[in-house]
XYZ file of C-alpha atoms in Angstrom:
781
model
C 139.274 137.944 45.142
C 136.238 137.180 47.314
C 138.540 137.108 50.402
C 140.206 140.741 49.329
C 136.523 141.868 48.508
C 135.380 140.736 51.790
C 138.473 142.206 53.605
C 138.023 145.685 51.994
C 134.093 146.034 53.108
C 135.506 144.801 56.275
C 138.214 147.722 56.250
C 136.261 150.506 54.476
C 133.916 152.892 56.143
C 129.965 152.708 55.003
C 130.714 155.614 52.709
C 134.232 154.379 52.117
C 135.887 157.150 54.406
C 139.568 156.421 56.023
C 139.365 154.796 59.410
C 141.459 155.147 62.441
C 142.829 151.634 63.564
C 140.520 151.785 66.749
C 137.452 152.253 64.788
C 138.319 149.677 62.460
C 139.148 147.384 65.049
C 135.760 148.039 66.502
C 133.739 147.400 63.834
C 135.842 143.856 63.103
C 134.927 142.997 66.431
C 131.399 143.820 65.843
C 131.678 141.466 62.903
C 132.511 138.390 64.958
C 129.370 137.947 66.529
C 127.529 134.452 66.101
C 124.390 136.218 64.333
C 126.998 137.288 61.265
C 128.251 134.771 58.234
C 130.809 132.601 58.658
C 132.455 134.335 55.739
C 132.468 137.386 57.251
C 133.972 136.069 60.529
C 136.599 134.905 58.684
C 137.572 137.987 56.990
C 137.203 139.957 60.551
C 139.652 137.291 62.013
C 142.442 137.560 59.327
C 142.048 141.403 59.192
C 142.615 141.682 63.417
C 145.332 139.227 62.844
C 147.039 141.646 60.667
C 146.743 144.474 62.784
C 147.103 142.638 66.319
C 151.238 142.809 66.278
C 151.091 146.915 65.687
C 147.692 147.073 68.063
C 147.864 144.598 70.073
C 146.064 146.850 72.696
C 143.118 147.841 71.238
C 142.741 144.440 69.563
C 143.107 142.371 73.019
C 141.051 145.022 74.276
C 138.020 145.178 72.345
C 138.449 141.791 69.988
C 139.727 139.372 72.787
C 136.497 137.954 73.715
C 134.978 137.974 70.155
C 138.079 135.989 69.068
C 137.440 133.120 71.795
C 134.151 133.244 70.994
C 135.112 132.035 67.586
C 137.762 129.715 68.733
C 134.707 127.863 70.883
C 132.145 127.849 67.836
C 133.838 127.744 64.421
C 137.457 126.474 65.116
C 136.598 122.743 64.218
C 134.432 123.205 61.260
C 136.240 125.707 59.405
C 139.547 125.275 59.180
C 140.979 128.789 57.902
C 139.129 130.274 60.393
C 140.420 128.066 63.330
C 144.292 128.447 61.747
C 143.410 132.609 61.724
C 141.972 132.540 65.656
C 144.864 130.667 66.827
C 147.587 132.518 65.259
C 145.694 135.576 66.302
C 145.136 134.774 70.037
C 149.155 133.789 69.845
C 150.438 137.193 68.519
C 147.969 138.542 71.500
C 149.571 136.446 74.235
C 153.254 136.016 72.930
C 155.658 137.892 75.371
C 158.563 135.945 73.624
C 159.504 138.515 71.023
C 162.989 139.501 69.547
C 162.899 142.226 72.131
C 159.822 142.525 73.211
C 159.562 146.127 75.929
C 157.738 146.254 79.058
C 153.928 146.913 78.025
C 154.533 144.237 75.070
C 154.889 141.628 78.204
C 152.407 143.720 80.486
C 150.141 143.161 77.555
C 150.769 139.380 76.426
C 150.632 138.564 80.415
C 147.125 140.349 80.772
C 145.711 138.838 77.457
C 146.744 135.525 78.676
C 144.824 136.066 82.106
C 141.862 137.124 80.210
C 142.259 133.973 77.694
C 142.291 132.000 81.573
C 139.619 133.397 83.043
C 137.742 130.199 82.607
C 138.076 126.903 81.367
C 136.601 126.332 78.268
C 139.367 128.012 76.273
C 142.219 125.840 77.434
C 139.903 122.526 76.994
C 138.900 123.655 72.754
C 142.923 123.954 72.745
C 143.363 120.441 74.116
C 140.793 119.255 72.062
C 142.029 120.956 68.700
C 145.127 118.869 68.821
C 142.782 115.498 67.541
C 141.929 117.994 64.520
C 142.951 116.065 61.469
C 143.798 119.627 59.561
C 147.694 120.109 60.156
C 147.884 123.583 60.607
C 145.039 124.021 63.123
C 147.052 121.613 65.366
C 150.463 123.140 64.603
C 148.756 126.406 65.481
C 147.078 124.851 68.342
C 150.291 123.048 69.865
C 152.325 126.947 69.288
C 149.074 128.930 71.246
C 149.354 125.976 74.288
C 153.043 126.348 74.529
C 152.525 130.614 74.823
C 150.117 129.905 77.448
C 152.507 127.478 79.286
C 155.048 129.703 79.542
C 153.200 132.864 80.449
C 151.013 130.885 82.973
C 152.369 127.403 83.695
C 150.526 126.457 86.990
C 147.151 127.590 85.331
C 147.590 125.726 82.064
C 148.735 122.918 84.590
C 145.438 122.785 86.223
C 142.892 122.772 82.996
C 145.649 120.111 82.026
C 144.498 117.596 84.974
C 140.662 118.866 84.601
C 140.352 118.125 80.910
C 140.045 114.389 79.853
C 141.053 114.216 76.402
C 143.999 116.530 77.030
C 146.907 113.087 77.771
C 145.684 111.466 75.001
C 145.550 113.875 72.421
C 148.579 115.802 73.553
C 150.765 112.251 73.394
C 148.604 111.403 70.313
C 150.975 113.781 68.586
C 154.115 111.979 69.125
C 152.750 109.538 66.894
C 152.330 111.643 64.206
C 154.541 111.157 60.959
C 154.887 114.559 60.671
C 158.553 115.753 62.159
C 157.317 118.836 63.031
C 154.160 118.251 64.822
C 156.160 115.911 66.621
C 158.954 118.276 67.845
C 156.054 120.624 69.146
C 154.344 117.900 71.053
C 157.817 116.954 72.651
C 157.964 120.645 73.539
C 154.704 120.952 74.912
C 155.097 117.819 77.179
C 158.207 119.407 78.392
C 156.266 122.238 79.830
C 153.644 120.503 81.191
C 155.481 117.826 83.356
C 157.740 120.626 84.722
C 157.777 120.709 88.721
C 154.525 118.794 88.306
C 154.535 115.008 89.371
C 150.778 114.512 88.879
C 151.283 115.016 85.245
C 154.207 113.516 84.770
C 152.704 110.241 86.589
C 149.542 110.585 84.321
C 151.902 110.751 80.936
C 154.237 107.970 82.357
C 150.653 105.981 83.220
C 149.416 106.888 79.651
C 152.652 104.949 77.543
C 154.690 108.017 77.401
C 157.620 106.036 77.520
C 157.041 103.587 74.913
C 156.165 106.509 72.278
C 159.164 108.232 73.556
C 161.949 105.254 72.803
C 160.069 104.639 69.947
C 161.004 107.584 68.478
C 164.260 107.382 70.340
C 164.766 103.916 68.163
C 164.915 106.060 65.318
C 167.894 108.005 66.003
C 166.251 111.147 67.270
C 167.212 111.408 70.914
C 166.221 114.603 71.836
C 163.386 112.752 73.501
C 165.716 112.128 76.374
C 164.767 115.283 77.518
C 161.402 114.373 78.332
C 162.501 110.948 79.656
C 164.183 112.811 82.220
C 161.705 115.043 82.994
C 159.353 112.302 83.497
C 161.969 110.077 85.766
C 162.973 113.986 87.622
C 162.064 113.907 91.351
C 159.140 111.310 90.695
C 160.203 108.026 92.732
C 157.005 106.487 91.549
C 158.034 107.119 87.960
C 161.292 105.583 88.262
C 159.971 102.617 89.995
C 157.397 102.069 87.062
C 160.380 102.693 84.334
C 162.332 100.104 85.741
C 159.295 97.647 85.888
C 158.488 98.197 82.136
C 162.475 96.890 81.316
C 163.125 100.160 79.358
C 166.153 100.613 81.559
C 168.564 98.205 79.347
C 167.509 99.934 76.325
C 169.775 103.084 77.863
C 172.703 100.814 78.357
C 172.132 99.414 75.006
C 172.435 102.704 72.941
C 175.714 103.140 74.288
C 176.613 99.547 72.962
C 176.861 98.889 76.786
C 175.597 95.059 77.586
C 172.225 94.949 79.615
C 173.398 91.071 80.299
C 176.868 91.218 81.027
C 178.202 89.168 83.311
C 180.086 90.813 86.624
C 183.618 89.083 85.751
C 183.349 89.804 82.064
C 185.236 92.560 80.339
C 183.251 94.953 78.763
C 183.434 94.734 74.882
C 185.864 96.955 73.255
C 183.104 98.351 70.845
C 181.835 100.280 73.671
C 185.071 101.443 75.062
C 186.751 102.856 71.777
C 183.828 104.861 69.653
C 183.887 107.848 67.191
C 182.674 110.836 69.248
C 181.463 114.128 67.581
C 179.367 117.079 69.189
C 176.139 115.579 68.343
C 176.781 112.397 69.824
C 178.375 113.544 72.475
C 175.199 115.765 73.568
C 173.206 112.438 73.342
C 175.019 110.107 75.681
C 175.112 112.683 78.074
C 171.519 112.710 78.513
C 171.791 109.017 78.538
C 174.232 109.216 81.046
C 172.078 112.201 82.874
C 169.293 108.800 83.028
C 171.406 106.579 83.785
C 172.955 108.458 86.887
C 169.343 109.226 88.149
C 168.284 105.044 88.235
C 171.264 104.894 90.326
C 170.265 107.469 92.635
C 166.978 106.071 93.171
C 165.627 104.368 95.953
C 164.026 100.818 96.100
C 165.920 99.779 92.476
C 166.980 96.311 91.831
C 170.631 95.125 92.785
C 171.781 93.576 90.041
C 170.510 96.272 87.566
C 172.000 99.166 89.679
C 175.755 97.902 89.675
C 175.075 97.505 85.671
C 174.775 101.275 85.603
C 177.318 102.021 88.118
C 179.706 99.559 86.226
C 178.446 101.397 82.590
C 179.331 104.983 84.334
C 182.996 103.749 85.756
C 183.920 101.826 82.746
C 183.079 104.861 80.623
C 184.795 107.574 83.257
C 188.060 105.430 83.418
C 188.289 102.601 80.573
C 186.963 104.489 77.467
C 187.656 107.342 74.835
C 184.593 108.975 75.576
C 185.346 112.996 76.045
C 186.459 114.655 79.193
C 183.116 116.413 79.623
C 180.995 112.751 79.195
C 183.589 111.491 81.830
C 183.140 113.817 84.087
C 179.569 113.662 84.562
C 179.610 110.215 84.863
C 181.584 110.510 87.934
C 179.670 112.620 89.697
C 176.709 110.705 88.937
C 177.885 108.276 90.988
C 175.902 108.232 94.371
C 177.498 109.488 97.394
C 176.510 106.030 99.027
C 178.146 103.875 96.457
C 178.413 100.209 97.155
C 180.898 99.108 94.380
C 183.661 96.940 94.752
C 186.213 99.244 93.436
C 188.881 97.423 94.923
C 187.807 94.148 93.508
C 186.431 95.059 90.051
C 189.074 95.369 87.226
C 189.338 97.847 84.264
C 191.234 97.411 81.014
C 192.177 100.885 79.894
C 193.146 101.926 76.924
C 195.717 104.423 75.503
C 195.579 107.017 72.554
C 197.919 106.441 70.216
C 200.720 109.482 69.753
C 200.042 111.183 66.489
C 197.162 109.373 65.411
C 194.616 112.311 66.584
C 192.743 110.097 68.600
C 191.538 107.468 66.126
C 193.640 104.806 67.172
C 194.140 103.233 70.826
C 196.765 100.399 72.698
C 195.000 98.036 75.087
C 196.946 98.663 78.308
C 197.124 95.806 81.202
C 194.238 95.231 83.566
C 194.209 97.530 86.691
C 192.032 97.825 90.135
C 189.657 100.575 89.383
C 190.571 102.229 92.393
C 193.981 103.154 91.072
C 192.735 104.467 87.930
C 191.690 107.461 89.989
C 195.319 108.623 90.633
C 196.947 107.587 86.794
C 194.362 109.431 84.763
C 195.924 111.750 82.792
C 192.497 113.342 81.917
C 191.009 117.399 82.380
C 191.567 118.671 86.301
C 187.961 118.546 86.585
C 187.381 114.807 85.715
C 190.534 113.774 87.958
C 188.532 116.131 90.864
C 185.485 114.018 90.435
C 187.390 110.790 90.707
C 188.954 112.197 94.165
C 185.174 112.582 94.970
C 183.883 109.235 93.718
C 187.050 107.764 96.033
C 186.410 109.593 99.275
C 182.686 108.396 99.673
C 183.649 104.826 98.951
C 186.265 104.500 101.656
C 183.675 106.268 104.222
C 183.955 102.605 105.837
C 187.023 102.314 107.997
C 187.273 98.443 106.934
C 187.814 99.441 103.180
C 190.248 101.752 104.177
C 191.983 99.376 106.237
C 192.020 97.089 103.148
C 193.403 99.576 101.193
C 196.331 100.632 103.508
C 196.996 97.136 104.103
C 198.066 96.576 100.160
C 200.898 99.542 100.641
C 202.634 97.639 103.521
C 205.460 96.392 102.679
C 205.684 92.223 101.847
C 207.139 90.310 105.326
C 209.004 88.573 102.178
C 211.886 90.731 100.739
C 212.245 89.121 97.907
C 208.775 88.580 96.616
C 207.730 90.869 94.343
C 204.349 92.945 94.813
C 202.998 95.645 92.402
C 203.629 99.285 93.645
C 200.513 101.284 93.801
C 200.079 103.938 92.020
C 198.777 106.612 95.000
C 202.387 105.187 96.807
C 204.133 106.369 93.644
C 203.197 109.499 93.459
C 203.460 110.200 97.525
C 206.738 109.011 97.450
C 208.172 110.917 94.217
C 210.296 113.132 95.342
C 209.770 117.038 94.207
C 211.948 117.929 91.478
C 213.589 121.035 90.537
C 212.425 122.893 88.103
C 209.010 121.612 89.313
C 207.540 119.361 86.930
C 204.019 120.402 86.504
C 202.464 116.872 85.613
C 204.633 115.339 88.959
C 203.533 118.274 91.338
C 199.687 117.407 90.247
C 200.147 113.708 90.724
C 201.522 114.481 93.993
C 198.685 116.857 94.997
C 195.885 114.555 94.281
C 197.821 111.819 96.177
C 197.442 113.691 99.133
C 194.294 114.478 99.053
C 193.358 110.470 98.692
C 195.736 109.570 101.204
C 194.246 112.126 103.390
C 191.046 110.906 103.368
C 192.475 107.187 104.140
C 194.169 108.098 107.586
C 191.840 111.000 108.231
C 189.981 110.948 111.872
C 190.663 107.155 112.482
C 193.410 105.848 114.647
C 193.647 102.370 113.386
C 194.237 103.608 109.503
C 197.055 106.318 110.978
C 198.776 103.379 112.732
C 198.543 101.581 109.698
C 199.902 104.462 107.510
C 202.959 104.358 110.053
C 204.318 101.192 108.567
C 204.278 101.800 105.145
C 207.677 102.000 103.509
C 207.409 103.454 100.242
C 211.036 102.496 99.154
C 210.338 98.548 99.738
C 207.615 98.837 97.442
C 208.508 101.498 94.297
C 209.178 100.616 91.155
C 211.805 102.744 88.638
C 209.926 105.045 86.396
C 209.002 104.452 82.777
C 211.610 104.592 80.715
C 214.183 104.053 83.391
C 214.484 107.553 84.075
C 214.629 108.950 87.427
C 213.535 112.376 88.608
C 216.552 113.930 90.898
C 215.198 115.199 94.294
C 215.358 119.297 94.003
C 218.530 121.129 94.646
C 220.301 117.630 94.611
C 223.657 117.402 92.791
C 223.919 114.176 90.724
C 226.901 113.282 93.279
C 225.094 113.257 96.336
C 222.409 111.413 94.187
C 224.994 108.510 93.376
C 226.629 108.644 96.875
C 223.227 108.418 98.421
C 221.915 105.278 96.100
C 225.571 103.722 97.123
C 224.634 103.750 101.105
C 221.000 103.363 100.646
C 222.001 99.189 100.066
C 222.839 99.520 103.494
C 220.548 101.714 105.079
C 216.708 100.442 106.257
C 213.803 101.499 104.282
C 212.083 104.765 105.654
C 208.387 105.265 106.200
C 206.096 107.160 104.502
C 206.047 110.065 107.225
C 209.647 110.221 107.262
C 209.909 110.433 103.327
C 206.946 113.086 103.045
C 209.110 115.272 106.006
C 211.977 115.159 103.676
C 210.375 116.082 100.860
C 208.338 119.074 102.318
C 212.416 120.218 103.477
C 213.735 119.751 99.862
C 209.962 122.222 98.506
C 211.261 124.687 100.702
C 214.959 124.595 100.069
C 213.457 124.784 96.417
C 211.232 127.559 96.707
C 213.996 130.208 98.137
C 216.054 128.975 95.282
C 213.020 130.331 92.880
C 212.269 133.412 94.615
C 216.005 134.080 93.743
C 215.577 133.489 90.411
C 212.963 135.814 90.014
C 210.580 132.572 88.619
C 206.872 133.992 90.198
C 204.992 131.193 88.457
C 207.037 128.304 89.640
C 207.358 130.367 92.984
C 203.751 129.916 92.854
C 203.676 126.295 92.083
C 206.658 125.254 94.856
C 203.835 127.151 97.565
C 201.044 125.001 96.464
C 203.356 121.818 96.457
C 204.623 123.084 100.216
C 201.062 123.662 101.260
C 199.504 120.017 100.367
C 202.434 118.231 102.190
C 201.380 120.757 105.183
C 197.770 119.993 104.801
C 198.350 116.294 104.418
C 200.807 116.272 107.888
C 198.419 118.458 109.696
C 195.486 116.323 109.238
C 197.995 112.636 110.133
C 199.870 114.302 113.338
C 195.976 115.626 114.681
C 195.686 113.784 117.786
C 198.164 110.856 117.200
C 201.363 111.243 119.574
C 203.560 108.743 117.881
C 203.139 110.293 114.110
C 204.079 113.697 115.972
C 207.372 112.099 117.702
C 208.500 110.376 114.737
C 207.916 113.448 112.641
C 210.166 115.285 114.822
C 212.778 112.410 114.599
C 212.819 113.115 110.980
C 213.638 116.580 110.361
C 210.481 118.050 111.979
C 212.601 119.271 115.016
C 214.137 121.774 112.348
C 210.979 122.928 111.145
C 209.454 123.211 114.654
C 212.425 125.575 115.485
C 211.703 127.513 112.541
C 208.366 128.159 113.278
C 209.826 128.801 117.046
C 211.546 132.057 115.596
C 208.784 132.996 114.067
C 206.832 132.901 116.604
C 209.175 134.954 118.683
C 209.148 137.721 116.047
C 205.805 138.236 115.604
C 203.461 139.256 117.841
C 200.495 136.828 119.047
C 197.844 139.354 117.267
C 200.573 139.212 114.029
C 200.072 135.212 114.200
C 195.976 135.333 114.673
C 195.532 137.947 111.903
C 197.633 135.467 109.175
C 195.665 132.686 109.989
C 191.947 134.829 109.571
C 193.793 135.691 106.312
C 194.136 132.390 105.655
C 190.293 131.986 105.940
C 189.794 134.901 103.755
C 192.141 133.852 101.486
C 189.905 133.356 97.942
C 191.723 129.782 97.426
C 190.338 128.876 100.453
C 186.955 130.559 101.079
C 185.638 129.261 97.157
C 186.179 125.547 98.429
C 182.677 124.029 98.698
C 181.674 119.904 99.383
C 181.167 119.896 95.655
C 184.039 122.111 93.988
C 187.088 122.224 94.841
C 188.329 123.108 90.835
C 188.556 127.087 90.786
C 189.798 129.583 87.847
C 193.705 129.837 88.133
C 194.532 132.860 89.620
C 198.049 134.376 89.284
C 198.736 136.952 92.051
C 202.057 139.394 91.280
C 204.280 139.431 94.367
C 204.583 142.872 93.734
C 200.893 143.467 94.109
C 198.650 143.608 97.102
C 197.831 140.096 98.763
C 194.293 140.229 97.753
C 195.029 141.048 94.366
C 195.540 138.527 91.490
C 195.588 138.336 87.699
C 194.040 135.892 85.069
C 194.786 135.691 81.093
C 191.765 136.896 79.591
C 190.116 133.623 77.575
C 191.839 131.510 79.846
C 190.371 128.538 80.540
C 193.177 127.139 83.145
C 191.781 125.847 86.329
C 194.126 124.557 89.525
C 192.969 122.603 92.960
C 194.665 124.236 96.434
C 192.384 122.381 99.093
C 189.468 120.063 98.976
C 186.643 120.782 101.543
C 187.266 118.124 104.185
C 190.618 120.016 104.731
C 188.874 123.372 104.784
C 185.737 121.521 107.150
C 189.142 120.213 109.518
C 190.580 123.567 109.306
C 187.609 125.567 110.508
C 186.569 122.789 112.729
C 189.778 123.346 114.826
C 190.636 127.283 114.104
C 189.783 128.277 117.321
C 191.652 125.703 119.133
C 195.167 126.349 117.769
C 194.549 130.145 118.276
C 193.775 130.341 121.881
C 196.790 127.786 121.630
C 198.767 130.256 120.057
C 197.660 132.537 122.705
C 198.844 130.682 126.077
C 202.449 130.963 126.731
C 203.983 127.819 128.149
C 206.420 128.653 130.327
C 203.578 130.320 132.090
C 202.055 126.910 131.745
C 205.061 124.948 133.074
C 205.524 127.759 136.576
C 201.832 127.299 137.110
C 202.998 124.996 140.252
C 199.646 125.600 142.299
C 197.404 124.623 138.940
C 199.738 121.231 138.852
C 199.745 120.515 142.166
C 195.820 121.298 142.549
C 195.435 118.755 139.186
C 197.918 116.383 140.543
C 195.415 115.911 143.805
C 192.556 115.956 141.808
C 194.278 113.270 139.742
C 195.396 111.052 142.803
C 191.600 111.373 144.320
C 190.491 109.973 141.049
C 193.065 107.317 140.581
C 191.841 106.549 144.784
C 188.242 106.172 143.729
C 188.389 104.088 140.263
C 191.000 102.020 142.742
C 188.451 101.634 145.446
C 185.633 101.225 142.889
C 187.810 98.401 141.148
C 187.882 96.326 144.763
C 184.699 96.216 145.444
C 183.511 95.158 141.925
C 186.314 92.419 142.046
C 184.766 91.053 145.571
C 181.279 91.729 144.133
C 182.575 89.072 141.224
C 183.587 86.500 143.901
C 180.076 87.065 146.136
C 178.581 86.316 142.389
C 180.595 83.121 142.132
C 180.259 81.669 144.867
C 176.510 82.443 144.936
C 176.496 80.868 141.629
C 178.767 77.267 142.626
C 176.344 77.253 145.233
C 173.287 77.586 143.222
C 174.814 75.066 141.000
C 175.123 72.431 143.641
C 171.784 73.159 145.123
C 170.092 72.592 141.875
C 172.256 69.225 140.657
C 170.951 67.634 144.309
C 167.420 68.551 143.242
C 167.851 66.671 140.127
C 168.967 63.871 141.711
C 166.411 64.146 144.076
C 163.769 64.464 141.148
C 165.544 61.540 139.173
C 165.012 59.171 142.575
C 161.226 59.928 143.028
C 160.829 59.665 139.569
C 162.451 56.379 139.482
C 160.730 55.245 142.799
C 157.319 55.876 141.379
C 157.993 53.818 138.297
C 158.778 50.935 140.194
C 155.455 51.518 142.417
C 153.267 51.982 139.347
C 154.797 48.748 138.118
C 153.839 46.717 141.276
C 150.112 48.306 141.520
C 150.011 46.965 137.496
C 151.357 43.678 138.301
C 148.698 43.483 141.802
C 145.938 44.224 139.921
C 146.645 41.413 137.004
C 146.673 38.914 139.796
C 143.676 40.121 141.454
C 141.292 39.603 137.717
C 143.218 36.415 137.558
C 141.679 35.458 140.607
C 138.303 36.465 140.129
C 138.089 34.967 136.950
C 139.082 31.139 138.261
C 136.911 31.857 141.491
C 134.054 32.687 138.718
C 135.009 29.010 136.952
C 134.764 27.031 140.183
C 131.623 28.835 141.344
C 130.099 27.721 137.852
C 131.444 24.204 137.957
C 130.073 23.685 141.315
C 126.057 24.631 140.453
C 126.624 22.358 137.513
C 127.593 19.420 140.018
C 124.892 20.323 142.297
C 122.301 20.075 139.151
C 123.732 16.634 138.056
C 123.309 15.336 141.717
C 119.778 16.585 141.608
C 119.193 15.151 138.563
C 120.850 11.589 139.634
C 117.943 11.747 142.470
C 120.592 12.406 144.746
C 120.124 14.698 147.721
C 121.655 18.195 148.574
C 121.859 19.445 151.726
C 120.417 22.804 152.571
C 123.784 24.348 153.486
C 124.881 23.302 150.378
C 121.827 24.904 148.557
C 122.713 28.350 150.557
C 125.976 27.967 149.486
C 124.611 27.803 146.158
C 122.352 31.092 147.005
C 124.815 32.884 148.709
C 127.216 32.194 145.821
C 124.704 33.412 143.527
C 124.188 36.630 144.992
C 127.757 37.308 145.206
C 127.548 36.507 141.414
C 124.924 39.289 140.857
C 126.767 41.358 143.326
C 129.967 41.120 141.287
C 127.792 41.810 138.464
C 126.094 44.807 139.135
C 130.182 46.053 140.383
């Protein structure tokens, strides 16, 4: 009752007279002063909270400063007033209402700017995250989320200045109440958005450990925060790898982190039960794995493990199509994974089991799986992009083409590459959409193998598909378009004696059949089938245009295998139409939506069905239809645009004019002859210089050998002289020793004579003295 009494007294005037809302707000704002009682301030805040929704402008203009003072001084003291003031401030700053008006949004942003004028309110809010009261903490989280939504950069700057902010925010993830953890996750996602500094701060404060602790409790939505911490942050990605938590991601997909490259993938990974929630969760995991695969400075073994996990999920699992497409799209463009040697174990769903039972198929090479996967067109387009990125090196393309070459031993069996089977399959009438799509994708893949490579085109000309193609499954052969059964049987009887055709000849023949079948489809008035025949013809023409470009031998082979008839038809069209009409037709190709909409990362477009009776640019598409189609890939579009003007200029030139311009030809011939003469003279000069160089080198070698022999002779002579000198010195030393012994013996004999009383002559004494002097001199020497 005391609360209602205080609220009533606060709203009532001094004499009980009715007041306007503005007067009540002014009176309540005065009661927010710190000089009033805490109970009066609480009652005033609660009253202002009730008025804030309908009178947001007046409450913000008169009471916002007082509310911030209450937040600073009383929120930690009294939980009720803290909850009330936080909720009131949140209402004043909120712009995320169900249907907010422009005025309401402007008021919310203006109040937000007033709150964030100084850093004290923001610091106070971050400190309140450590409050033990549930309602205060919850209201603080909501108000922080509102401020971040309105002025994210300012709040991020205050967050970096607040000392206790990171610890208090991360502490919300350890709260036992799920609603607090969820609000904490929302707050973290807003804080780390486009802020590498905050991302690093959270990472080194232990955010990854806390988030994965929550993920282990089957709350996978935390992966959105993990993705935000790692996105475009190389240092965090490196730190995340060092923590060892990256292997936890593959474990969540049931893919062993210690799987050896040669070991097959476990079946529990390939075959799982999928629902909508699990698909959403795994999309987050796959997104993080793709980010780690594309990061720099990664561990090669770990990166290969992640790539294998993505490849196995995309090509050899029962995962939903959206996951498979995402896994392929996340593979890096500079892919360094051995698709040629990697073996997959694909699975096929058992018919009429609703995807609950799957059969295990024979192992298959990974790159072959791209053309055999019976999934959505988006998935196959993503696989095509991965294949093109993988074969950027010419060496890889040569290896793949060599697999398609016929075996030297005609009796030896070789498995037929799926890519070659799809290319060599003849078009059928009526057109089979599945076979046509396989042929289309196979053409895109084969064009990427031979594009801009003379060596690859040389190998492609040697491919003979009839030498390696195996019969279709079930033993049923598709009959070529517009070919009778008797003609087919007759052709089969004669095929034993005819040599196998090359792939280029087969494609030229299929193009002729497609043109003929397209004419029959038009007469049958089947517009959709006619359009499909048009697409198949475009596929063959695009492949041949890239194959024959700058390859004269391929052009000659094409002309020898039916191309002359096509060229004659084209020549007749050229003669019938003007040059301006032809160039206009080429310009219309560039402006066509099926050509113009192609981008480097998007070759799949919505299916548009143009009516034959409407304008060329008109197209129709059923409402709600999700049908898609492929016409061109980006490589061909780039090829067309690069050579468009060259072909356009060539069309405008008259071949007869070129042949009759003898003056220009004579001048060109003279120029060529003079250049050849210069080349010939320079070649002779080079030969003379090479001969002189060889002669000088031989003379130099002889001189060097002679000098080496002289050095060897002098070295041996010096050694002999040195040896003789050492021997002479030794003999001299022996003589000196002998002379010394002789002098000593002589002096000893003279002493004996004197002792015996015998006379010693002066000469002998002198000789003795001289001998002594000589001995002294020798000793001095």
